[in-house]
Coordinates of C-alpha atoms in Angstrom, one line a residue:
X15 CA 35.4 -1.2 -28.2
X16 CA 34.3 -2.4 -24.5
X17 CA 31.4 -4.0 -25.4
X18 CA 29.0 -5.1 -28.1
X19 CA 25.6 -3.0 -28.2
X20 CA 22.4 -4.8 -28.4
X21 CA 18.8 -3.1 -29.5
X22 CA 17.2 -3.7 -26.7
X23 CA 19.6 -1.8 -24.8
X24 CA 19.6 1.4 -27.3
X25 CA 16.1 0.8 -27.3
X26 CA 15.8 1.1 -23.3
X27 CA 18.2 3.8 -23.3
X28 CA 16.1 7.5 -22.1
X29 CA 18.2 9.7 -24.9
X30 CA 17.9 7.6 -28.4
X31 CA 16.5 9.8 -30.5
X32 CA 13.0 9.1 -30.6
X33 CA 14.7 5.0 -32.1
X34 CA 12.1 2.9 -33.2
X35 CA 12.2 -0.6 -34.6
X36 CA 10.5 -0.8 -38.2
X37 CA 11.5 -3.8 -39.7
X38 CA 14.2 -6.9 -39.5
X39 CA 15.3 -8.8 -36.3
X40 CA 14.8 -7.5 -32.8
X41 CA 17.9 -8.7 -31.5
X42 CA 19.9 -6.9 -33.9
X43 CA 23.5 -6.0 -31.9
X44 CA 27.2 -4.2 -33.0
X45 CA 30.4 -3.1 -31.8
X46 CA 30.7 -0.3 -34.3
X47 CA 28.7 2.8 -35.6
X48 CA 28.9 4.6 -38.7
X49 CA 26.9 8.1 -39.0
X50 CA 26.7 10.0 -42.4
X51 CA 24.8 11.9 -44.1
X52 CA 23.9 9.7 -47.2
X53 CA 24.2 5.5 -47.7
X54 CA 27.0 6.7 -50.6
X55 CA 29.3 7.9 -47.3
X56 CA 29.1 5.2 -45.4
X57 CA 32.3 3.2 -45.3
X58 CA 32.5 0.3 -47.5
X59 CA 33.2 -2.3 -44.6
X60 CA 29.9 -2.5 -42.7
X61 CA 30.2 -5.6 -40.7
X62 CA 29.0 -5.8 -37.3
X63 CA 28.2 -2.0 -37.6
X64 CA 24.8 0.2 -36.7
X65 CA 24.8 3.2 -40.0
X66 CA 23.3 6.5 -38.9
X67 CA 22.5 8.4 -41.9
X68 CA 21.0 11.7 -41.1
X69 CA 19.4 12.3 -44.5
X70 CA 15.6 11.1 -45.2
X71 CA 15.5 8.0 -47.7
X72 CA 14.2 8.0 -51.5
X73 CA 10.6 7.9 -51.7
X74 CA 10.2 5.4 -54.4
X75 CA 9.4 1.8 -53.5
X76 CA 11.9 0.9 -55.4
X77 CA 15.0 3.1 -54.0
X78 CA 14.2 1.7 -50.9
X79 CA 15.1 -1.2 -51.4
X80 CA 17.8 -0.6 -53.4
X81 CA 19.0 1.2 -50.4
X82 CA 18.2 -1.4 -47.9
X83 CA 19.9 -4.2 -50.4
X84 CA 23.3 -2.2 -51.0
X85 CA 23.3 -1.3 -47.1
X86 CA 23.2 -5.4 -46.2
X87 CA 25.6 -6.2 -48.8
X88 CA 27.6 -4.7 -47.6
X89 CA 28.1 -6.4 -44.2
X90 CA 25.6 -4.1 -41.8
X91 CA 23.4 -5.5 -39.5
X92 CA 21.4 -2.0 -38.9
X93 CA 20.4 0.9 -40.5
X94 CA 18.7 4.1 -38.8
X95 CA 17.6 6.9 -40.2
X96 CA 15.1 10.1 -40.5
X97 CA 11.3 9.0 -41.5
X98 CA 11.7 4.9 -41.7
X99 CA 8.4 4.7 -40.6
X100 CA 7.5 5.4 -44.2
X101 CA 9.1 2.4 -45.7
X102 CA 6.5 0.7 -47.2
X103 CA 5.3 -3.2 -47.0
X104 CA 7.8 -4.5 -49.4
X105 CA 10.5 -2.6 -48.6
X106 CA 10.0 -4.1 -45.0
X107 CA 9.5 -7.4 -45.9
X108 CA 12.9 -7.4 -47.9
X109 CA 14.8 -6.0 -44.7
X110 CA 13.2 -9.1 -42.4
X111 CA 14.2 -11.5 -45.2
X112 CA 18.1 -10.1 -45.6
X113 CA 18.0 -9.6 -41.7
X114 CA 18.7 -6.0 -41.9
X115 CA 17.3 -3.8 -38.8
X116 CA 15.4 -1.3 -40.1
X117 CA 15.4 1.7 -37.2
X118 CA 13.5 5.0 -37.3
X119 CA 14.8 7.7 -35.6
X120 CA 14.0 11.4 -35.5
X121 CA 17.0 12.8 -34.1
X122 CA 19.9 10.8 -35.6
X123 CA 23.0 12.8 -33.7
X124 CA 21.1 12.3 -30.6
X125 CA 21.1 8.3 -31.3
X126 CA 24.7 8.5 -32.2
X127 CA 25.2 10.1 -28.9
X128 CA 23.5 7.5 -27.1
X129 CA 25.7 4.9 -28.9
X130 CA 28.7 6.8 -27.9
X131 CA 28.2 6.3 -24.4
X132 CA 27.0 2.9 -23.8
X133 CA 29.8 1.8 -26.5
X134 CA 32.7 3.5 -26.0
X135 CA 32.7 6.2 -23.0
X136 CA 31.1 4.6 -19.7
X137 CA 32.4 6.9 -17.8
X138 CA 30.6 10.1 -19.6
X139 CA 27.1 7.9 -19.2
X140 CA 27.6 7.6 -15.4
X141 CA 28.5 11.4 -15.4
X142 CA 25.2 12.2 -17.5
X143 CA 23.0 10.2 -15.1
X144 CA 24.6 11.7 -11.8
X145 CA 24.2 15.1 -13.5
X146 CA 20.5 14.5 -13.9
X147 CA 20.3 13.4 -10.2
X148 CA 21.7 16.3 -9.4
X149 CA 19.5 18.3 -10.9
X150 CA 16.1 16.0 -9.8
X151 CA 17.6 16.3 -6.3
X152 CA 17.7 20.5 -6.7
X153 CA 14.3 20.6 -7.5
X154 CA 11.5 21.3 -4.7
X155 CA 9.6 18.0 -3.3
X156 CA 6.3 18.0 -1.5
X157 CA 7.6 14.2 0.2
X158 CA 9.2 10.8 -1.0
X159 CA 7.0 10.1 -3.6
X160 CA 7.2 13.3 -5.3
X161 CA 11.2 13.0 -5.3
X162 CA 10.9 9.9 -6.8
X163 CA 8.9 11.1 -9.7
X164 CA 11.2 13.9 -10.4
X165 CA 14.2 11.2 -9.8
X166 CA 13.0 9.0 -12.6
X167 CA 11.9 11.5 -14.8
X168 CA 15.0 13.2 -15.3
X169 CA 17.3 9.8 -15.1
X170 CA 14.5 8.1 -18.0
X171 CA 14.1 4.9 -16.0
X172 CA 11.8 3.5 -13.2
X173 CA 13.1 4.0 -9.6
X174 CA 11.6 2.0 -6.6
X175 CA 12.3 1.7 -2.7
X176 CA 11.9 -1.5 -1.7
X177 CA 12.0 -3.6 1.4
X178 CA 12.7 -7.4 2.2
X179 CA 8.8 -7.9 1.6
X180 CA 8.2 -6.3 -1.4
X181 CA 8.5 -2.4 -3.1
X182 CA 7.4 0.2 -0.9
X183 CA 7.0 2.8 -3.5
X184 CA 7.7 3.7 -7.2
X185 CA 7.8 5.6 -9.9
X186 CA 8.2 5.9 -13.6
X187 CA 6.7 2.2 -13.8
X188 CA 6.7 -1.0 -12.0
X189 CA 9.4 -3.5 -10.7
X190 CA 8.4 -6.9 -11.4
X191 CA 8.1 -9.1 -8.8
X192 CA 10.9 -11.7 -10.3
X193 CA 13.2 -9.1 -10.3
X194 CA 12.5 -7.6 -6.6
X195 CA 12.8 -11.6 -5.5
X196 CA 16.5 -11.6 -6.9
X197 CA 17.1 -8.7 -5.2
X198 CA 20.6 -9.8 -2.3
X199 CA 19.8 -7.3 0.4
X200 CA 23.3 -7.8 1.8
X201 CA 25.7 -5.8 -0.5
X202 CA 26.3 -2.1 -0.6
X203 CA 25.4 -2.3 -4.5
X204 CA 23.2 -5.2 -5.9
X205 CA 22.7 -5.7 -9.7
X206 CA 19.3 -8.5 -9.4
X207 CA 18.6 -9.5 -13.2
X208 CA 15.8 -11.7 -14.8
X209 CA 15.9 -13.9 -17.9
X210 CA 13.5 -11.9 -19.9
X211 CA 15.9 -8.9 -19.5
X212 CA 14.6 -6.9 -16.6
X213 CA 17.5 -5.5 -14.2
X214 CA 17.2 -3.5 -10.8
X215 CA 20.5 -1.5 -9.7
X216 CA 19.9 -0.9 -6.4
X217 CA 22.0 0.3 -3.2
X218 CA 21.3 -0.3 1.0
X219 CA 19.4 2.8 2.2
X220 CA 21.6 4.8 4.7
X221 CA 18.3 5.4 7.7
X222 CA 18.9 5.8 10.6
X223 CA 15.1 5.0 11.0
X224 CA 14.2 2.3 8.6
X225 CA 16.7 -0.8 8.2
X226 CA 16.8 -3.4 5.0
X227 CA 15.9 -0.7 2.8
X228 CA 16.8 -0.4 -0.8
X229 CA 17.1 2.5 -3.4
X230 CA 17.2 1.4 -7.3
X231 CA 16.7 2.1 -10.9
X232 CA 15.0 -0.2 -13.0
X233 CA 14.6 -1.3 -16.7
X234 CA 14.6 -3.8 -19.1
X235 CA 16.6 -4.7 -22.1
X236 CA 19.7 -2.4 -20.3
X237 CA 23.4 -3.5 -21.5
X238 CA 26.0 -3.5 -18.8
X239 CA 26.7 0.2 -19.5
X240 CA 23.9 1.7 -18.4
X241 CA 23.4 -1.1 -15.4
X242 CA 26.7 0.7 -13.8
X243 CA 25.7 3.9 -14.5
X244 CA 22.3 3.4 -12.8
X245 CA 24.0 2.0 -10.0
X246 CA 26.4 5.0 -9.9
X247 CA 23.0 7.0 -10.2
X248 CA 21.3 5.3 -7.3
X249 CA 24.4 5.6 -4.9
X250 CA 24.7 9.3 -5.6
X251 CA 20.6 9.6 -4.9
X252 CA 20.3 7.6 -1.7
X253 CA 21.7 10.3 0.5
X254 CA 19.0 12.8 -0.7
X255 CA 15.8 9.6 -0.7
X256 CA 16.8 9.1 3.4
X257 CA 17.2 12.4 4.2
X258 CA 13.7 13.0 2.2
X259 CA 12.5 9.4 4.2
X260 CA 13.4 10.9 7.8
X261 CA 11.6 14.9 7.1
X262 CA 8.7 12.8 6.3
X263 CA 8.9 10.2 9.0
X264 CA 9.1 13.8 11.6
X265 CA 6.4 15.3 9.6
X266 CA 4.1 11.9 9.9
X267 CA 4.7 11.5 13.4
X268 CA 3.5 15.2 14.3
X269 CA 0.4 14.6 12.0
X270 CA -0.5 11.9 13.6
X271 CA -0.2 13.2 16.8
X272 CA -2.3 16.1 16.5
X273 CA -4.9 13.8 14.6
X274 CA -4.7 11.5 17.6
X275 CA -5.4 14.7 19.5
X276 CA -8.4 15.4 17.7
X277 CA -9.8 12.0 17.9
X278 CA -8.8 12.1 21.7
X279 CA -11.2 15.0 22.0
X280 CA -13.9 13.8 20.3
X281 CA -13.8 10.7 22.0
X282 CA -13.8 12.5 25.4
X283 CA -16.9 14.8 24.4
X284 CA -19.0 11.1 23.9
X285 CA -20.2 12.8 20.6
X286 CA -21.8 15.9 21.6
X287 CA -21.2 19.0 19.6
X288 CA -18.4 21.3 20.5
X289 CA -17.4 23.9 18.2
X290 CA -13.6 23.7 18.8
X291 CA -13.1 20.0 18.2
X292 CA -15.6 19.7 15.1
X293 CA -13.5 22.7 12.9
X294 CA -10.4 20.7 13.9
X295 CA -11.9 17.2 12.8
X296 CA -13.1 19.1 9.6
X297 CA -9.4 21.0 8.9
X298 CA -9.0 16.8 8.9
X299 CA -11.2 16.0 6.4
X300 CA -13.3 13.7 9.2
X301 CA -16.9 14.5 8.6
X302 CA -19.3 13.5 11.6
X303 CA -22.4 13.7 9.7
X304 CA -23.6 11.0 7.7
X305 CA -23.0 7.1 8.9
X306 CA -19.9 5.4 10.1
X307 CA -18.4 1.9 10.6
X308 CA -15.6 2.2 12.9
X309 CA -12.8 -0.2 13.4
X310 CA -9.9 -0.4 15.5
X311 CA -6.9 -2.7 15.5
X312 CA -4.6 -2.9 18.3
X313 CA -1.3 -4.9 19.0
X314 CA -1.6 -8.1 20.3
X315 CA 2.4 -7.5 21.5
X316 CA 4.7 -4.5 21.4
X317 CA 4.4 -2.7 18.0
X318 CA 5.2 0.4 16.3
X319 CA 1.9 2.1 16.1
X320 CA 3.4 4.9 13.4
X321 CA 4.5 2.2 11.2
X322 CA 0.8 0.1 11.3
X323 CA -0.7 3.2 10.7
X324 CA 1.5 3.6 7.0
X325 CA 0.4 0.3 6.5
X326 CA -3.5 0.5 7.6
X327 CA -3.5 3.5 5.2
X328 CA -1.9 2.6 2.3
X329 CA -4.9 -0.3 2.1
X330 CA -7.4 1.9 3.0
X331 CA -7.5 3.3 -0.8
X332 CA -8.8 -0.4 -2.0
X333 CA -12.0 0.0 0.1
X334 CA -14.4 2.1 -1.6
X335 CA -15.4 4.3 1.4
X336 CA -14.3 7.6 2.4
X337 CA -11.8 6.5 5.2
X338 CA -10.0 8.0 8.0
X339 CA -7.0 6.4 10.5
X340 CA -5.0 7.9 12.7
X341 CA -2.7 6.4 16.1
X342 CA -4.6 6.0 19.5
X343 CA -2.6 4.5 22.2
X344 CA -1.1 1.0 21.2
X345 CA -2.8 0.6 18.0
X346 CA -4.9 2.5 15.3
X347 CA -8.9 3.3 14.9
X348 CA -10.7 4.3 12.2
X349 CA -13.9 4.3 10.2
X350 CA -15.1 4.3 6.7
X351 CA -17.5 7.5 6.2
X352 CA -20.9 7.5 3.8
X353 CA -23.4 10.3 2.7
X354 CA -26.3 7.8 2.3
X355 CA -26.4 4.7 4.3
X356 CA -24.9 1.6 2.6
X357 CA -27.5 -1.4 2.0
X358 CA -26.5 -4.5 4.1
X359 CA -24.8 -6.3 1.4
X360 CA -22.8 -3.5 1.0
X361 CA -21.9 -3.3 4.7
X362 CA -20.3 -7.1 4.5
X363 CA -19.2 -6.5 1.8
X364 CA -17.2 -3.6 3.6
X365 CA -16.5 -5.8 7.0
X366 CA -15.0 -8.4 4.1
X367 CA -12.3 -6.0 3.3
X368 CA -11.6 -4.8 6.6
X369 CA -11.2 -8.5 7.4
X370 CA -9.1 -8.7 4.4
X371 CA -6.9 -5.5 5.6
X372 CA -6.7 -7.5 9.3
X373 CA -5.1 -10.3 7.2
X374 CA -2.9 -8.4 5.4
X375 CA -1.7 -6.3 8.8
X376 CA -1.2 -10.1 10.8
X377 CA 1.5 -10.6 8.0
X378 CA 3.7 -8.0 9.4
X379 CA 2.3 -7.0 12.8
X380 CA 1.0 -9.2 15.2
X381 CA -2.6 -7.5 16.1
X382 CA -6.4 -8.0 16.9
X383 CA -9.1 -6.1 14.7
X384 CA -12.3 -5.0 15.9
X385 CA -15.2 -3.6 14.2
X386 CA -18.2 -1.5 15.0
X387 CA -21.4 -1.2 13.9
X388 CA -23.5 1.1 11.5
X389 CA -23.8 4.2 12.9
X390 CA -25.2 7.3 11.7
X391 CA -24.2 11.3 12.8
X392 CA -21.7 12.6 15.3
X393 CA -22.8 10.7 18.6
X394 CA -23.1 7.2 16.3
X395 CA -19.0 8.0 15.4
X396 CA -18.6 7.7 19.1
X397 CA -20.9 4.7 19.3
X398 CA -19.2 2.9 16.7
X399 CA -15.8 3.6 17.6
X400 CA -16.2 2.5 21.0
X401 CA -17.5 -0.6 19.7
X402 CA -14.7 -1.5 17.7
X403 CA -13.1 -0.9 20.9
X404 CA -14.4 -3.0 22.9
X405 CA -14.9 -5.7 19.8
X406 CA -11.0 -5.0 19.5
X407 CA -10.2 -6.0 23.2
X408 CA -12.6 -9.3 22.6
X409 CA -10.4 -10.4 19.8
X410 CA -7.2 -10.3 21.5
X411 CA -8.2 -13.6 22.8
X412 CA -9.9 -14.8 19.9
X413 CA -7.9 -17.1 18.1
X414 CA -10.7 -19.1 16.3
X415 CA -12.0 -16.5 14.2
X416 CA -8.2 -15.4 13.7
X417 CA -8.4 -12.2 16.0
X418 CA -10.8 -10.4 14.1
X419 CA -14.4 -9.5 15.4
X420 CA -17.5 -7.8 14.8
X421 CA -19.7 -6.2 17.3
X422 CA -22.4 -7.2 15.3
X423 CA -21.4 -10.9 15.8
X424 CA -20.9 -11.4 19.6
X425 CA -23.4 -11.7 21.9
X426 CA -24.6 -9.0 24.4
X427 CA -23.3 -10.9 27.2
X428 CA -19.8 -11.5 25.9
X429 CA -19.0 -7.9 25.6
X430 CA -20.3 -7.8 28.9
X431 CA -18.4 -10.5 30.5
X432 CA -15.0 -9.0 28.7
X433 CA -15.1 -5.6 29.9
X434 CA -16.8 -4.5 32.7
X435 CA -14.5 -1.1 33.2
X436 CA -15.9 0.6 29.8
X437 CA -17.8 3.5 28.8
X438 CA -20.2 0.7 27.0
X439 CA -20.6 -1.8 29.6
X440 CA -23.4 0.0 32.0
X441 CA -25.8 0.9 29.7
X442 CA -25.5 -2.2 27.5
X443 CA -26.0 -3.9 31.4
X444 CA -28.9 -1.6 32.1
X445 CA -30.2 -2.6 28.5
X446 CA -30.0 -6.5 29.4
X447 CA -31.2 -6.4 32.4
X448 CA -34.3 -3.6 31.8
X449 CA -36.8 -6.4 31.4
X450 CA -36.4 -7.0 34.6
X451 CA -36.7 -3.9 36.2
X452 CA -40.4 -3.7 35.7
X453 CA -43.4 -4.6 38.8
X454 CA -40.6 -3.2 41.5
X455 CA -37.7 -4.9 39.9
X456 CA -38.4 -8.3 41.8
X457 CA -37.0 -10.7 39.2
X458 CA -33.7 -8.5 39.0
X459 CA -33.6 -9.0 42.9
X460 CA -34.5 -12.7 42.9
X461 CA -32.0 -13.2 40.3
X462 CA -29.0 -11.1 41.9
X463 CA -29.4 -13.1 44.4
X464 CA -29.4 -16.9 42.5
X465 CA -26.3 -15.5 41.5
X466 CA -24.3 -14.4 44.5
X467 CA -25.6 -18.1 46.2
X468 CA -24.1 -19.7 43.3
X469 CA -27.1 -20.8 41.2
X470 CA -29.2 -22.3 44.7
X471 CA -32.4 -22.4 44.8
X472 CA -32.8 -23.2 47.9
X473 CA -30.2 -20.9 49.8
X474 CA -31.2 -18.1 47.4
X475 CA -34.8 -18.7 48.8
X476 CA -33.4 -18.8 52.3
X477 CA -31.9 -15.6 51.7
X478 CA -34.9 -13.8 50.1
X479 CA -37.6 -15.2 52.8
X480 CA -39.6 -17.0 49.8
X481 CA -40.5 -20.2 49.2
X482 CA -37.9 -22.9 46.7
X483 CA -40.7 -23.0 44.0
X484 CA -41.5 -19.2 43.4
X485 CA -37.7 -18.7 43.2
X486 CA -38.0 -21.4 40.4
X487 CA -40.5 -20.4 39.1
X488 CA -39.2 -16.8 38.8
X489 CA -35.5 -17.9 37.3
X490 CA -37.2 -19.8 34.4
X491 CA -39.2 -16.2 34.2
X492 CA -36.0 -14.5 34.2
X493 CA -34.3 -17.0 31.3
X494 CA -37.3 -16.2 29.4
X495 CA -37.4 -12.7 28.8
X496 CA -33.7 -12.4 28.9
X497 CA -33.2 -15.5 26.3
X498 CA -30.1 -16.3 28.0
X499 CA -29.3 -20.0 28.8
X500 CA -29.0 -19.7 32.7
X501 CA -26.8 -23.2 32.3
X502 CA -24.1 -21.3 30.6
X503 CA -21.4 -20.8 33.0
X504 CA -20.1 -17.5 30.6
X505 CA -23.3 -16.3 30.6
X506 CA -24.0 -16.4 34.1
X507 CA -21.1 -14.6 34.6
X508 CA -21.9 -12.0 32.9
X509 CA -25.5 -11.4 34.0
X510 CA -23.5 -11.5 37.6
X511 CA -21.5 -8.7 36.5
X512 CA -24.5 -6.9 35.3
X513 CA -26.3 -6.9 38.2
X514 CA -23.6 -6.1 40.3
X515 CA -23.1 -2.4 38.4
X516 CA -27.0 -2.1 37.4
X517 CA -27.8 -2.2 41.9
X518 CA -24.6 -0.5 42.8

């Protein structure tokens, strides 16, 4: 015998028979199993043994436990067998006081199978599991997650790709987080275990694309047989999870460049209708009616805009918005979509969780987020977008409110002052300034030039043929109906700027 068999680890195993733990201690183990038909077959030397009986017990009370008495006199430490489950109270009660195992199993030769393998013949385990990876990998996958599904269905225990930072993707359960952080990314083959039992076999991921990536089966309560065989398993898988890893890498960088082709379009058409583009955005999923908050986070440095993309849109799904991303230039836009227009609690409650998304992104890529406003129908898309835009460019230097900002929470004139070569930076000039434009535009003359003689009264006065004290008098004019503090240095700047494109 190479090992001594514990119940947890029958119990974990995919193929035991339907086992199930009715009565006496849960960390029953043995080195030996017995399997007959009746309890009068059994051999009469039962220690450190599991008997299999394949025949149904008495069903008197008190043959039970006759049965379960003789069984633990004779030196046992587990019986299983066909309808346990119907042992009453007593019965049970006697089997947790003798410290007997009481196991129910449906399909007894199926349990002696599974004994057989993790006690005696490793080597036929490690064959069944690569058989059934074989057969997972032959069947038809739509993309990665799907082959994982199949993987972990046919092998009976949870498989999970995982990075240095955490899993990536799983299926047939969930790695805990202890395990993952025992996980020694520098071997070929890793065995990471826990106290409370759980165990991830895992091997490095052969890409040529994606480094520090790891392919493994998990479980708990698994003995050391089946650890090796699901690190066999997960060797003979990996070739087929980074081959699956690189189609879908090819297929998600086509996607996303025709979506950012689409997008492209849209953007160039400034939100007017056009047949063409809109079926194209549909075939998308993107809907331009109804009302949109755009967003738009770019990289701060050099960054793999495929890659923040996965990321932006694996978060997406916790905001409870219809959502679209896709790649445009050195970053990612997008914007959450809505039939009826949100209330504004709603709306921060939404700019909270693309804050919270911004957060998470920083911990991996180094980028600014910006964020539009409310807009409603196909030409407030393109307002909103371009917004975030703009809001995205005003955050790459906005460290104080950690590179994240709202349109909705700068002032006119700092947009302005940020980016004068825009689509939004004329009208939103022509907007600030339009106050001034009325009774033939003389304040917007006056104050162009106050500004191109440096904030002089007196040389702007010069310059205009006017007297010191109507210039005066029609600056404070101007600070009033602009509400702009002319003492600002940032915001004279930027009325400069405006009047610069609003008379040229």
């Amino acid at each position: 015998m190479t090992e001594r068999l514990g119940l947890d680890a029958l119990l974990s195993h995919p193929a035991n028979g339907g086992l199930r733990l009715i009565a006496g201690p849960p960390d029953a183990g043995w080195s030996e199993v017995a399997i007959e038909s009746t309890e009068a077959d059994l051999p009469d030397e039962g220690a450190d043994r599991l008997a299999i009986l394949t025949a149904p017990p008495p069903d008197s009370p008190w043959q039970q436990d006759a049965l379960v008495r003789r069984t633990r006199d004779r030196g046992y430490a587990a019986l299983a067998l066909p309808h346990a489950d119907g042992f009453g109270a007593g019965t049970r009660t006697l089997a947790d006081r003798l410290g007997l195992a009481i196991l129910h199993v449906d399909r007894p030769m199926v349990l002696a199978k599974a004994c057989w393998h993790l006690l005696e013949a490793r080597d036929a385990l490690s064959l069944e599991v690569v058989r059934k990876v074989a057969q997972s990998i032959e069947y038809h996958a739509e993309g990665l997650r799907d082959l994982l599904r199949n993987l972990s269905a046919n092998v009976g225990h949870g498989i999970a790709l995982v990075d240095s930072e955490g899993v990536l993707t799983e299926a047939g359960g969930h790695l805990d987080p202890a395990v993952h952080a025992a996980v020694d990314f520098a071997p070929w083959v890793d065995i990471a275990r826990t106290g409370d039992g759980g165990t991830f076999a895992s091997v490095r991921v052969d890409s040529p694309s994606r480094e520090g990536l790891r392919l493994g089966f998990f479980g708990t309560g698994l003995g050391d047989a089946q650890v090796s065989a699901l690190a066999v398993a997960a060797e003979v898988a990996m070739p087929a999870v980074a081959a699956r890893i690189l189609i879908d890498e090819v297929a998600d960088v086509n996607d996303a460049s025709v979506s950012s082709g689409v997008l492209r379009d849209f953007v160039d058409l400034r939100g007017a209708p056009e047949a063409d583009v809109e079926r194209r955005m549909l075939e998308r999923g993107w809907r331009t009616a109804g009302y949109h908050l755009g967003f738009r986070i770019i990289g701060r440095s050099r960054l793999d805009a495929l890659q923040l993309l996965r990321f932006v849109t694996g978060r997406l799904g916790d905001i409870p918005a219809d959502s679209h991303a896709t790649t445009s230039g050195r970053g990612v836009s997008g914007w959450l979509t809505f039939v009826e227009p949100p209330t504004p609690t709603q709306v921060e409650t939404l700019i909270s969780a693309l804050r919270e998304l911004h957060v998470a992104c920083r911990r991996s890529f180094n980028v600014a987020t910006g964020v539009g406003s409310l807009e409603s129908g196909s030409t407030g898309l393109f307002t909103t977008l371009n917004e975030a835009t703009d809001a995205a460019r005003v955050a790459m230097g906005r460290s104080a409110t950690g590179w994240f900002v709202r349109v909705d929470g700068l002032g006119l004139e700092q947009l302005l002052l940020a980016w004068t070569d825009n689509d939004t930076f004329v009208p939103a000039a022509q907007s600030l300034l339009a106050p001034l434009q009325e009774g033939g535009g003389e304040l917007l003359t006056t104050l162009a030039a106050y500004l191109d003689h440096e904030s002089g009264i007196v040389p702007t006065a010069a310059a205009l043929g006017l007297h010191r004290n109507t210039v005066s008098s029609r600056i404070q004019r101007v600070q009033e109906l602009l509400g702009i503090d002319m003492d600002d240095p940032e915001a004279r700047l930027a009325l400069h700027l405006a009047c610069r494109v609003v008379r040229h």
